[in-house]
mmCIF file of C-alpha atoms and ligand atoms in Angstrom:
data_model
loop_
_atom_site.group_PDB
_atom_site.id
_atom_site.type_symbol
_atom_site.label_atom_id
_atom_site.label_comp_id
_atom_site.label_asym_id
_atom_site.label_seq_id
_atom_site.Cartn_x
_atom_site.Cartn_y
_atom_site.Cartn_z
ATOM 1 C CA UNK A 1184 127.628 108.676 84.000
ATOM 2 C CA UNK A 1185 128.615 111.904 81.880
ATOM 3 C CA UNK A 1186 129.589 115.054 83.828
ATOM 4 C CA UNK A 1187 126.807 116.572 82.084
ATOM 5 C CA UNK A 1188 123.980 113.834 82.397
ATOM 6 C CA UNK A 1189 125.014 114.133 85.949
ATOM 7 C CA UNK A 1190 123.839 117.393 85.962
ATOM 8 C CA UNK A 1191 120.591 117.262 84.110
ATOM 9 C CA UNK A 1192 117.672 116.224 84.454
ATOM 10 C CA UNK A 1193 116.470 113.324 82.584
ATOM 11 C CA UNK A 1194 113.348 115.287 81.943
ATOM 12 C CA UNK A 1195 113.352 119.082 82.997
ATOM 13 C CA UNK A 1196 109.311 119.132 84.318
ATOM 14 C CA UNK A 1197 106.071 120.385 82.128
ATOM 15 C CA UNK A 1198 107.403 124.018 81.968
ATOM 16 C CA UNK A 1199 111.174 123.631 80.773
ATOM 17 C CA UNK A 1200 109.768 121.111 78.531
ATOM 18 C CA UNK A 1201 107.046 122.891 76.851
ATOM 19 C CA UNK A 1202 107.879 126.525 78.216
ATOM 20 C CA UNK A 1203 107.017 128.353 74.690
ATOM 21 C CA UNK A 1204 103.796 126.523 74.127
ATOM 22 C CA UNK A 1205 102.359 127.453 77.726
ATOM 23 C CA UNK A 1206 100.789 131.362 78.295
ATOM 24 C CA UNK A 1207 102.733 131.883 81.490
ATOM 25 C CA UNK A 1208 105.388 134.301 81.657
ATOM 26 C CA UNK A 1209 108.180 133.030 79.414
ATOM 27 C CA UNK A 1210 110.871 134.906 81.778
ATOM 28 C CA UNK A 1211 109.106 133.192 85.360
ATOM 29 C CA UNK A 1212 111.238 130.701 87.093
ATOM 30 C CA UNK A 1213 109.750 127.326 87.313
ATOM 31 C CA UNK A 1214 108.410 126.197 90.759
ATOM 32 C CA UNK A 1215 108.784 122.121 89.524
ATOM 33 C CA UNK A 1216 109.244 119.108 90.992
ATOM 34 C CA UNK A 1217 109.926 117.603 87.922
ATOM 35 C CA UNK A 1218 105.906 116.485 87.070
ATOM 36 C CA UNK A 1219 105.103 115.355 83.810
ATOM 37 C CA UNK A 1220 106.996 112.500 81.475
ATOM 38 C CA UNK A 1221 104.044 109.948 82.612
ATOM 39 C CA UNK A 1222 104.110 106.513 81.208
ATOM 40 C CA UNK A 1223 101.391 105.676 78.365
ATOM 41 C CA UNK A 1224 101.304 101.882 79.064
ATOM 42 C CA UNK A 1225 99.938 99.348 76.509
ATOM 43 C CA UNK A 1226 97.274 97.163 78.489
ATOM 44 C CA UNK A 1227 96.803 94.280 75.831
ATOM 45 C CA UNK A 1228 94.600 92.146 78.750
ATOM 46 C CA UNK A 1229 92.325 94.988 79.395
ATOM 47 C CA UNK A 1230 91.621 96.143 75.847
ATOM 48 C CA UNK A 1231 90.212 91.840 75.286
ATOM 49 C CA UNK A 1232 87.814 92.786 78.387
ATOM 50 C CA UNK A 1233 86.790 95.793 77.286
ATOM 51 C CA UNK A 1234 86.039 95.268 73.891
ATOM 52 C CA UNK A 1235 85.640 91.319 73.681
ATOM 53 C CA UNK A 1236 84.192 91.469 70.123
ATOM 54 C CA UNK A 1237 87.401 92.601 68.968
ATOM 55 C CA UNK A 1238 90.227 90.468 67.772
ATOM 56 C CA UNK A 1239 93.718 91.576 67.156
ATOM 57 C CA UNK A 1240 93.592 95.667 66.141
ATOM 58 C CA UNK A 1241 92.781 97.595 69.106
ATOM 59 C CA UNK A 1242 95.550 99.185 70.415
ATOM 60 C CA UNK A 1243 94.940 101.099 74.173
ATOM 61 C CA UNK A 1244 96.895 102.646 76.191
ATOM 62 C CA UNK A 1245 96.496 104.219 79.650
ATOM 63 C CA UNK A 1246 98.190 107.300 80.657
ATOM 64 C CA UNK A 1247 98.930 106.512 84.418
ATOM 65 C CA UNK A 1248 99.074 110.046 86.072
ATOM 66 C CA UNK A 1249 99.477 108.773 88.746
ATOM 67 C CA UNK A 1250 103.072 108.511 88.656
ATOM 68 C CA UNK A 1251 103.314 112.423 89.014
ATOM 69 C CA UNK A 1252 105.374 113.462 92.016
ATOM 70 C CA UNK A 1253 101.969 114.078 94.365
ATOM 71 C CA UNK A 1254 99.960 111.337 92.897
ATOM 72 C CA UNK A 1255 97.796 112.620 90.411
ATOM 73 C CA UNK A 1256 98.111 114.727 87.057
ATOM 74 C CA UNK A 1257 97.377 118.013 88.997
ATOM 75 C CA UNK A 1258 100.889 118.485 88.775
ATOM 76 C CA UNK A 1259 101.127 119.167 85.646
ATOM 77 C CA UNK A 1260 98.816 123.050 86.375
ATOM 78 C CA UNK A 1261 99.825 123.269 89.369
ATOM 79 C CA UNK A 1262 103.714 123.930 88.390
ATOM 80 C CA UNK A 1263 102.099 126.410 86.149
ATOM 81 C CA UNK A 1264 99.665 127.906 88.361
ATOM 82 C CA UNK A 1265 102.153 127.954 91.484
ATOM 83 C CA UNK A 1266 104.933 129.691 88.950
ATOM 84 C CA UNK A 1267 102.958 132.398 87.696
ATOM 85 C CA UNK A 1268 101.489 133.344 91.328
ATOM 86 C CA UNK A 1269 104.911 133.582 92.628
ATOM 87 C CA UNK A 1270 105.937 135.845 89.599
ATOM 88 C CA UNK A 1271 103.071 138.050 90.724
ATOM 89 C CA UNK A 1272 103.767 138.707 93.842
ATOM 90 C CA UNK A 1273 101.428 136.270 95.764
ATOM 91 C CA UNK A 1274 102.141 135.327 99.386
ATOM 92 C CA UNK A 1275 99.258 132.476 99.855
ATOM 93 C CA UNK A 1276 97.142 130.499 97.799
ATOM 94 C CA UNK A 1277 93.785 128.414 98.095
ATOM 95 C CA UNK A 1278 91.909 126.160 96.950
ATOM 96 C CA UNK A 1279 88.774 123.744 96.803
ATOM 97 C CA UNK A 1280 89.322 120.337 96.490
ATOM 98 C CA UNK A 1281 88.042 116.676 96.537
ATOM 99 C CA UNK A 1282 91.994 116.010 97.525
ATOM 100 C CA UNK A 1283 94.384 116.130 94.749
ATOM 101 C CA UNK A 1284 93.871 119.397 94.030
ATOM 102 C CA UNK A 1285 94.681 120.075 97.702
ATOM 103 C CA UNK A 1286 97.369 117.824 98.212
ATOM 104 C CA UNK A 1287 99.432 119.071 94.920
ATOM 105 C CA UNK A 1288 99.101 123.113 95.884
ATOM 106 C CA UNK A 1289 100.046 122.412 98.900
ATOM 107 C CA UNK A 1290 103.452 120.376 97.727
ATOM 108 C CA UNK A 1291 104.268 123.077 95.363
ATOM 109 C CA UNK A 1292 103.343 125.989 97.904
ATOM 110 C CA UNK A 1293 105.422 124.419 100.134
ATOM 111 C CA UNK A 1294 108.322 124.247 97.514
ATOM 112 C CA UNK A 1295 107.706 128.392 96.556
ATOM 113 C CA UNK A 1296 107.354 128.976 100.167
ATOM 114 C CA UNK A 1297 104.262 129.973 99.988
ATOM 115 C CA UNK A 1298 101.323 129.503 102.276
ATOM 116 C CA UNK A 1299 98.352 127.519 101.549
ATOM 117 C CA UNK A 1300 94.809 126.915 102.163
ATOM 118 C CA UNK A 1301 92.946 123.939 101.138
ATOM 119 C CA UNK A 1302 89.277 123.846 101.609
ATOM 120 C CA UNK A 1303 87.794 120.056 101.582
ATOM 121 C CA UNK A 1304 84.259 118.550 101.720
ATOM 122 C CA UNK A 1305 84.459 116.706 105.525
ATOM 123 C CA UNK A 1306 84.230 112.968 105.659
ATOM 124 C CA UNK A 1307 84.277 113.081 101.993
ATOM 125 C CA UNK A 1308 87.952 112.896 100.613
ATOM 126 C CA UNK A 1309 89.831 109.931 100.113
ATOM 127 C CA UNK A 1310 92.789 109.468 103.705
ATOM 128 C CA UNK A 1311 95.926 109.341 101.417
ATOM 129 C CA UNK A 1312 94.546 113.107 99.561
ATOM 130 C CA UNK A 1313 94.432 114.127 103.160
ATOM 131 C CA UNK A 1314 97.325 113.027 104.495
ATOM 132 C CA UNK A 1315 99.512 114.846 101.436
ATOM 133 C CA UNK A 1316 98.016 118.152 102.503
ATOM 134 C CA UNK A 1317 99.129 117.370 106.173
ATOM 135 C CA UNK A 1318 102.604 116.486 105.173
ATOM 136 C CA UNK A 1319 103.119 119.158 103.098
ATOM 137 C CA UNK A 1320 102.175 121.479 105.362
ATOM 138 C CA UNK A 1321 98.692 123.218 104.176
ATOM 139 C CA UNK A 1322 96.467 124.838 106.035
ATOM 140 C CA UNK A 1323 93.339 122.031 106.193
ATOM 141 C CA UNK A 1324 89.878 123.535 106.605
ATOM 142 C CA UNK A 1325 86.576 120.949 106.826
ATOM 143 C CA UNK A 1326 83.554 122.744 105.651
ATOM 144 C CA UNK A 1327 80.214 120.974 106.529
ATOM 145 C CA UNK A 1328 79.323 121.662 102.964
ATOM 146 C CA UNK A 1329 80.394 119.480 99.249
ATOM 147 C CA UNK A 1330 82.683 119.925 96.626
ATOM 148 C CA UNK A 1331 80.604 123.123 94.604
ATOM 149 C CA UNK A 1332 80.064 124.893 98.047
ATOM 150 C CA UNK A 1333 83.754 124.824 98.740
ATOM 151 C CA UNK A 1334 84.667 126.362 95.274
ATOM 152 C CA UNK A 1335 82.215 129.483 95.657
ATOM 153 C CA UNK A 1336 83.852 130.152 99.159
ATOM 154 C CA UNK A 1337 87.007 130.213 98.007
ATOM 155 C CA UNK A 1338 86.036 132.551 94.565
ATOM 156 C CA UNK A 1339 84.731 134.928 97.245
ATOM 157 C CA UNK A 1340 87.868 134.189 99.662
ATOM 158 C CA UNK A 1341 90.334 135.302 95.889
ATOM 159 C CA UNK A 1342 88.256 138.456 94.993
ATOM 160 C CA UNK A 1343 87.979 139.829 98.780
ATOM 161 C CA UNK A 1344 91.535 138.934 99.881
ATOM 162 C CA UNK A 1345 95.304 138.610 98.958
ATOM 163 C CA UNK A 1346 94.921 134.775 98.276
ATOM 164 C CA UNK A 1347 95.589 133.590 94.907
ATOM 165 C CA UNK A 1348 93.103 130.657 93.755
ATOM 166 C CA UNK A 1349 94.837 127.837 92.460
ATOM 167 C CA UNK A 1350 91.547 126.184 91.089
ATOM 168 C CA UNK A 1351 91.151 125.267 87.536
ATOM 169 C CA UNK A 1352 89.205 128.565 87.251
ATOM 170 C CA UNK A 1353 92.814 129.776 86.887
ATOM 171 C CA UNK A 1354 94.110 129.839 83.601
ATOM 172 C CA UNK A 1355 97.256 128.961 84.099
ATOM 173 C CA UNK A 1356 95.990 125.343 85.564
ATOM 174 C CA UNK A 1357 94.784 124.865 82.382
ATOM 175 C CA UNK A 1358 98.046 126.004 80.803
ATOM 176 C CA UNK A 1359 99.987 122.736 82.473
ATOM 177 C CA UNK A 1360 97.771 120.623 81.872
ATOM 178 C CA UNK A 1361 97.898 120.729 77.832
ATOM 179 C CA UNK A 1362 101.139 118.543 78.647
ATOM 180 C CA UNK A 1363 99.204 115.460 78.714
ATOM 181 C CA UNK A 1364 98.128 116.121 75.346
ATOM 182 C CA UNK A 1365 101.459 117.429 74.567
ATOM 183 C CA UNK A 1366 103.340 114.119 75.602
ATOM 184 C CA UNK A 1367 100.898 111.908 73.946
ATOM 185 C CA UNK A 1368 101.581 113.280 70.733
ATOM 186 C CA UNK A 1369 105.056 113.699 70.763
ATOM 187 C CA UNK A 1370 105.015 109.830 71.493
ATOM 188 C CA UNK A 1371 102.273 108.056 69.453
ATOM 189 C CA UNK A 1372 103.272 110.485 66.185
ATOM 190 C CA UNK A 1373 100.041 111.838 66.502
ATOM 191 C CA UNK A 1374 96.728 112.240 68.030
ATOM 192 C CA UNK A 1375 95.357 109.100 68.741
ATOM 193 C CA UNK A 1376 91.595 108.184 67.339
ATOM 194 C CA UNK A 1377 89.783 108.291 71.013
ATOM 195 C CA UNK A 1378 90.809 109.914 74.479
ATOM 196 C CA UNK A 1379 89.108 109.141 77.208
ATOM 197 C CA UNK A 1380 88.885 110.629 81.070
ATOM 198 C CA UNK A 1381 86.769 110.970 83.708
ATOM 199 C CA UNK A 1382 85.137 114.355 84.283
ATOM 200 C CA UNK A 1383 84.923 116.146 87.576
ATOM 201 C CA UNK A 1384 84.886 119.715 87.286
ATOM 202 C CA UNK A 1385 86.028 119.609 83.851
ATOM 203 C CA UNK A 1386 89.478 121.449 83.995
ATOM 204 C CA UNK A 1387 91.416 118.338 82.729
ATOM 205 C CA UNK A 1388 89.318 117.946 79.712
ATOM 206 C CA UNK A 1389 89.161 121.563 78.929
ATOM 207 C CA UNK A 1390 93.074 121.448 78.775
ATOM 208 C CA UNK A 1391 93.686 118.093 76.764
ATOM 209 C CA UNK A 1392 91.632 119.834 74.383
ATOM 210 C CA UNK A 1393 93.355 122.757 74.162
ATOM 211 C CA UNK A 1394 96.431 121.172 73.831
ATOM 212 C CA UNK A 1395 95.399 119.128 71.109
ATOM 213 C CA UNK A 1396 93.832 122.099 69.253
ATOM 214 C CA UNK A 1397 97.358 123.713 69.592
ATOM 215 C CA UNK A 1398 99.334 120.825 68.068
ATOM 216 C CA UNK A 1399 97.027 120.189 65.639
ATOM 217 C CA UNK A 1400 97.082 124.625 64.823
ATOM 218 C CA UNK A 1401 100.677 124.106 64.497
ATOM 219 C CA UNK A 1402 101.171 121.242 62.398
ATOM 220 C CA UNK A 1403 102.539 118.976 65.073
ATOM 221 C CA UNK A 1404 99.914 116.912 65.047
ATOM 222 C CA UNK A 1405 98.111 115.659 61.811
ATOM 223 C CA UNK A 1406 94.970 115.031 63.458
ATOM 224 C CA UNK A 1407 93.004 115.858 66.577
ATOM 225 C CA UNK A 1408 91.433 112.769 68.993
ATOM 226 C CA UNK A 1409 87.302 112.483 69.899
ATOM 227 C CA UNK A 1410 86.812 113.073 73.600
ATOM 228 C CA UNK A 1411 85.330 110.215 75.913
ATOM 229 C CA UNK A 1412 84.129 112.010 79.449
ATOM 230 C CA UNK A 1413 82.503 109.494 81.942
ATOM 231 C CA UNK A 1414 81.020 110.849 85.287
ATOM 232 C CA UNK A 1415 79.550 109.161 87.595
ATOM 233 C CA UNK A 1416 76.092 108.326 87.654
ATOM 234 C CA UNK A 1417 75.356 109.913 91.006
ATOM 235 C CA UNK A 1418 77.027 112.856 90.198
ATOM 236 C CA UNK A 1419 76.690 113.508 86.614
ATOM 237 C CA UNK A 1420 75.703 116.978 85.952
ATOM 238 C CA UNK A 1421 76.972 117.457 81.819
ATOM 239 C CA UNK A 1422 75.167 113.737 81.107
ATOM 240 C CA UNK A 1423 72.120 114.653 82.350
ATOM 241 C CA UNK A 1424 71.949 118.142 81.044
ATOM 242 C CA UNK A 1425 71.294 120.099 84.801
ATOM 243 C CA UNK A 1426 73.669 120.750 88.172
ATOM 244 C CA UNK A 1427 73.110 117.615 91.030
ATOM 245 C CA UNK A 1428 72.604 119.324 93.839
ATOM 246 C CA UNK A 1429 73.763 116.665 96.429
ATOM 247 C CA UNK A 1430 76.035 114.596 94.460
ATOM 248 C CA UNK A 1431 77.098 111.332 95.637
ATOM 249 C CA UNK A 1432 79.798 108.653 94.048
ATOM 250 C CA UNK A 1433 82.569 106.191 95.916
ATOM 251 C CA UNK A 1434 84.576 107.801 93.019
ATOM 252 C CA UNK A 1435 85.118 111.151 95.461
ATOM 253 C CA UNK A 1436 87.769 112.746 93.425
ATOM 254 C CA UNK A 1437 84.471 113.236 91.238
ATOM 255 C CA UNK A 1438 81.343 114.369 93.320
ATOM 256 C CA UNK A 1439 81.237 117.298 91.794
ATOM 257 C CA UNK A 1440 77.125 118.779 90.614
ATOM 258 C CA UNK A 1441 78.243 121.727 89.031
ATOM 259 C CA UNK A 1442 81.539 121.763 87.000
ATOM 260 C CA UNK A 1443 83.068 125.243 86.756
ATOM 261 C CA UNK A 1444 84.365 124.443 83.344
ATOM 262 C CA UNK A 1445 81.142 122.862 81.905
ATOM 263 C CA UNK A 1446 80.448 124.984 78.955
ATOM 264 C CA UNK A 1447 84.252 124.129 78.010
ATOM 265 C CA UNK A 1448 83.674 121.284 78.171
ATOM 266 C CA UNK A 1449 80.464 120.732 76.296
ATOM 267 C CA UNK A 1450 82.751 122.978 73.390
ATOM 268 C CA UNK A 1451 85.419 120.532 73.845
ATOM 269 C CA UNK A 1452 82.697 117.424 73.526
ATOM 270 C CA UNK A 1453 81.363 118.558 70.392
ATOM 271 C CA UNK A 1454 84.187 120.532 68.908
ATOM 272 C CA UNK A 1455 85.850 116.866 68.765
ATOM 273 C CA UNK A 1456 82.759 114.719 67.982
ATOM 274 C CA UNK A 1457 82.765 113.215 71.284
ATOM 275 C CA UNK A 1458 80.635 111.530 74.084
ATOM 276 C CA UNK A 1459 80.222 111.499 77.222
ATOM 277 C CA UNK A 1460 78.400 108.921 79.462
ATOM 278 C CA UNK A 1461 77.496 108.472 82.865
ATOM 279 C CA UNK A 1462 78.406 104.951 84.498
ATOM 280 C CA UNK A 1463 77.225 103.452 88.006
ATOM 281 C CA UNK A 1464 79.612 102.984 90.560
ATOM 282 C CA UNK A 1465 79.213 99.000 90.648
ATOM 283 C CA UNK A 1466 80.594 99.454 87.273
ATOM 284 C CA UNK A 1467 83.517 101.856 87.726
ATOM 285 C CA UNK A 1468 84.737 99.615 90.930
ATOM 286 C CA UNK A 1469 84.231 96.415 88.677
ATOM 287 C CA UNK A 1470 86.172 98.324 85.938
ATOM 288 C CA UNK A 1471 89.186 99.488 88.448
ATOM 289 C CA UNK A 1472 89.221 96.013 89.845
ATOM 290 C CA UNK A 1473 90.189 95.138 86.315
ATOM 291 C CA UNK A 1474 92.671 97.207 85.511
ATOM 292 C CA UNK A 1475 94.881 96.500 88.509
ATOM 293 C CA UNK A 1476 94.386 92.363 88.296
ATOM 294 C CA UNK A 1477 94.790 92.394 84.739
ATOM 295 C CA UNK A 1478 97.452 94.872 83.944
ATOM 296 C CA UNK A 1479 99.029 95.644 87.640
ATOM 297 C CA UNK A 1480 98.030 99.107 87.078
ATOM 298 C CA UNK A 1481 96.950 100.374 91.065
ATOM 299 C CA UNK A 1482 94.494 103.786 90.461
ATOM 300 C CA UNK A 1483 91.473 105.598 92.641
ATOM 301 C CA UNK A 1484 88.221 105.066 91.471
ATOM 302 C CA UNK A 1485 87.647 107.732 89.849
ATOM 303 C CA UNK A 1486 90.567 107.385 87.460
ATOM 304 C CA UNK A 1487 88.527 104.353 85.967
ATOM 305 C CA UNK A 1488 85.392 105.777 85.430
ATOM 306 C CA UNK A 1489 87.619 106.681 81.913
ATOM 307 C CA UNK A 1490 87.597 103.402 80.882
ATOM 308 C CA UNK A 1491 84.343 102.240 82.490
ATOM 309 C CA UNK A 1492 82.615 104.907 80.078
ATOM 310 C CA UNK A 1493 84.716 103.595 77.051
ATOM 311 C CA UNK A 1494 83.363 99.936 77.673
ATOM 312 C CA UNK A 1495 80.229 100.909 78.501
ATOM 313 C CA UNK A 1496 79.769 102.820 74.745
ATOM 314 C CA UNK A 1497 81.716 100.162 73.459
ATOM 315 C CA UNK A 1498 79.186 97.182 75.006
ATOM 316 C CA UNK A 1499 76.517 99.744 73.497
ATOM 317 C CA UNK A 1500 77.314 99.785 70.192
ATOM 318 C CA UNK A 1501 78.345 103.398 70.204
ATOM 319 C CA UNK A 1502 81.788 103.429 69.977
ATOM 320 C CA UNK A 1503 83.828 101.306 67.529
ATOM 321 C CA UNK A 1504 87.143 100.794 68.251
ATOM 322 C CA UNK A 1505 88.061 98.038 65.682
ATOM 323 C CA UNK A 1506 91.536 99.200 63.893
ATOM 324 C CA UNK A 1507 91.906 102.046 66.667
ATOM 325 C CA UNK A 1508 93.932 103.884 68.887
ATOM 326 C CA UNK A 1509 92.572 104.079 72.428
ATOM 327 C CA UNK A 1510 94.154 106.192 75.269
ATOM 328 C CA UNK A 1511 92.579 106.484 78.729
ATOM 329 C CA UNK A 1512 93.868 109.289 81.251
ATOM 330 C CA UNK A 1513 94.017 107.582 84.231
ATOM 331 C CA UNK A 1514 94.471 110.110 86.721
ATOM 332 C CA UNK A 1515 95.119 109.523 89.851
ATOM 333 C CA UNK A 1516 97.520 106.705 91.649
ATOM 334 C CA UNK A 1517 95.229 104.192 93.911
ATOM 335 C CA UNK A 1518 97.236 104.236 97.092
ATOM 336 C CA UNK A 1519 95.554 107.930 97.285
ATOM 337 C CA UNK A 1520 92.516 105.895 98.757
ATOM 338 C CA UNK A 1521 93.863 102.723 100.845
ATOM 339 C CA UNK A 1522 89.916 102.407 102.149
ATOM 340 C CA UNK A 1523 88.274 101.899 98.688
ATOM 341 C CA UNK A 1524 90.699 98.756 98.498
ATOM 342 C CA UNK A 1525 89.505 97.407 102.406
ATOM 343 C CA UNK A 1526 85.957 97.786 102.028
ATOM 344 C CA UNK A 1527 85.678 95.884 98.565
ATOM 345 C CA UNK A 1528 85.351 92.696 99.802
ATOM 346 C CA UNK A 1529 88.896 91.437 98.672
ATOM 347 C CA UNK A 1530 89.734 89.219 101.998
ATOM 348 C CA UNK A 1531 92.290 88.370 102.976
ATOM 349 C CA UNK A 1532 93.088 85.064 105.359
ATOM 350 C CA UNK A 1533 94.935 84.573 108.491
ATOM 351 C CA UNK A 1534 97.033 81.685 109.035
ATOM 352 C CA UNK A 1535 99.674 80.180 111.504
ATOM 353 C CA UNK A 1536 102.970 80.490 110.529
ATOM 354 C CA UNK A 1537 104.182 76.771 109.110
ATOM 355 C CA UNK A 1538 104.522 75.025 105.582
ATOM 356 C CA UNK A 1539 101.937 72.542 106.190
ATOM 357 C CA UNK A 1540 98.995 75.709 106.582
ATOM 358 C CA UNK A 1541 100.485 77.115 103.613
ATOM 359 C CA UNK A 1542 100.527 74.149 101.881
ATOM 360 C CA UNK A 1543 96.665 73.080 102.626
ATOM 361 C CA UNK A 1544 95.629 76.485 101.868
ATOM 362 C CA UNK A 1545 97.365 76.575 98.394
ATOM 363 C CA UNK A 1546 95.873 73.598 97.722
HETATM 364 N N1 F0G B 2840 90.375 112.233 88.401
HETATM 365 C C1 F0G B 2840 90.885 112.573 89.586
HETATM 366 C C2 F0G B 2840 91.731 111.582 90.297
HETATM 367 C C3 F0G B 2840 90.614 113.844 90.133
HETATM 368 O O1 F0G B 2840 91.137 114.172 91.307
HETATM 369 C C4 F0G B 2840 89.789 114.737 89.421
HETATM 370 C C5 F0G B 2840 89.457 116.047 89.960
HETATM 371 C C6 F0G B 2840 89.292 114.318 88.179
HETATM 372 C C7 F0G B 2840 89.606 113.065 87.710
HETATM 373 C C8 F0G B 2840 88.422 115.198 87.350
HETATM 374 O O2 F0G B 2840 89.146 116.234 86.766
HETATM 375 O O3 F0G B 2840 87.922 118.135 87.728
HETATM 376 O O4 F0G B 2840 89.489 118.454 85.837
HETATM 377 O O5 F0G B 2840 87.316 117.289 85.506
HETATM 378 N N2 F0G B 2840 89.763 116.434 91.128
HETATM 379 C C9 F0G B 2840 89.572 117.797 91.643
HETATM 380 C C10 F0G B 2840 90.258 117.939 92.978
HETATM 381 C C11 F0G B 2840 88.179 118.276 91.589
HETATM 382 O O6 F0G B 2840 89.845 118.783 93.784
HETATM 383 O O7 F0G B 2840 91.225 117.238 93.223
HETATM 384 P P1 F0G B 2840 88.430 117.604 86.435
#
């Protein structure tokens, strides 16, 4: 090892990296943990299952997120978010949160010394979301209420007290999270023909599109991707064109029945010529099944519905993606939500300890 590469960083984090490109205060100091720099992982097995008319030219890729320092790609604002509120002055921030959300402000809180509130639906966030907040020291609140309910208490919390929201109502969320975008261009050369996510509140895919928009403004990239956005059929508020007022999916990250970036979205969707499609939970769980047995890739629920939607248009007809390049954001790691895994019927057996059980068993 150098002296110098001893020093460094391998990569610096989202802000050091893109600093210039991001509207936070260029002279703030960067509250990082080094997010960002997430693999984008050919997955030659999954692309045959989900598009088995196909042969040969489909190239996909999934963006595993996951692999951000709390778990999921709400790192990548939240560096941003946490940076700026510290530059202002801020002593505490909150949020509302299905559990990433939560579980990455209150890492980075804790790393600006800052105190933080997380507001959660009860019963209704995934154990390993949960347990980050613990660890990291947040201030957990239950509310008897959902996902929606939690975000207007804590827009009323922001306006009536000193707490700065860290919500993707923030700007400066949004900011971070053009990275993805950022990285995925800087690596494939370009934009690539489709993205695809899943789409909660719709902060992620209002930021992938602006930081697409602002390559593609620059020159950096030549083109600019179509947007895939899957919800969940039980909670699928953009799809069907109204809010769900009690909004129910096994993909939790995603109960959300009335996104506070919707009409971005819905700019975003047709700005890029895109979709977006609502699939049932049998078929996200049969979808995140695959991606983990076929490619080793280990993600919550939610993070599938991304691809579930792209197979689903593709199975429809409605998406071609002979000759293409396919990346799905798949955002958030699986061991966030040990449960999912237990109460999916995957058994496992119990046997004595000797060779000859083994053996019989192996067949
Ligand atoms: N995937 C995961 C794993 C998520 O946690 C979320 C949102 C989404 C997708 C959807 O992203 O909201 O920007 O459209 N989770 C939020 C939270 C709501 O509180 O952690 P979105």
């Amino acid at each position: 090892m150098t002296e110098s590469s001893a020093k460094t960083p391998a990569w610096p984090g989202v802000i050091r990296q893109y600093h210039p490109l991001l509207e936070i205060a260029q002279d703030a100091e960067p509250v990082s943990l080094l997010e960002g720099n997430t693999p984008l992982i050919p997955v030659p097995r999954l692309a045959k299952v989900v598009a088995p008319e196909i042969d040969g030219d489909f190239d996909l890729r999934l963006k595993y997120e996951g692999l951000n320092p709390t778990g999921s790609f709400k790192d990548r604002g939240m560096t941003t978010a946490i940076t700026q509120a510290v530059y202002e002055g801020a002593q505490a921030v909150i949020c509302a949160s299905t559990g990433n959300t939560a579980a990455s402000a209150a890492a980075y809180a804790a790393r600006a010394g800052l105190r933080c509130i997380v507001i959660v639906p009860e019963g209704k966030i995934a154990k390993g979301k949960l347990a980050g907040s613990l660890a990291y020291g947040a201030d957990v609140i239950n509310i008897t209420g959902n996902f929606d309910e939690g975000l207007d208490l804590v827009r009323e919390v922001a306006k009536k007290l000193p707490i700065t929201l860290v919500n993707s109502v923030n700007q400066y969320r949004i900011e971070g999270q053009k990275s993805g975008a950022f990285e995925i261009v800087d690596e494939l050369g370009d934009s690539p023909d489709w993205m695809c996510l899943p789409v909660g509140n719709a902060g992620n895919i209002t930021a992938y599109w602006a930081g697409y928009k602002q390559y593609h403004e620059k020159g950096i990239a030549k083109s600019r991707p179509r947007l895939l956005g899957a919800q969940a059929a039980g909670s699928a508020p953009i799809v069907r064109g109204e809010i769900v007022k009690n909004p129910e999916t096994v993909a939790t990250a995603i109960r959300i029945g009335n996104p506070a970036r919707w009409h971005e979205a819905a700019a975003a969707l047709e700005e890029s010529d895109g979709k977006i499609t609502a699939v049932t939970d049998d078929f996200i769980l049969e979808t995140w099944r695959m991606i983990a047995t076929l490619e080793g890739i280990f993600v919550e629920p939610a993070s599938a519905a991304g691809v579930a939607g792209l197979r689903q248009l593709i199975a429809q007809g409605e998406v071609d993606v002979q000759g293409k390049q396919v990346v799905c954001i798949v955002t958030g790691h699986g061991l966030k939500d040990p449960e999912i895994v237990l109460k999916s019927a995957i058994e496992t057996v119990t046997l004595p300890p000797t060779f000859e059980a083994l053996e019989r068993f192996l067949g």
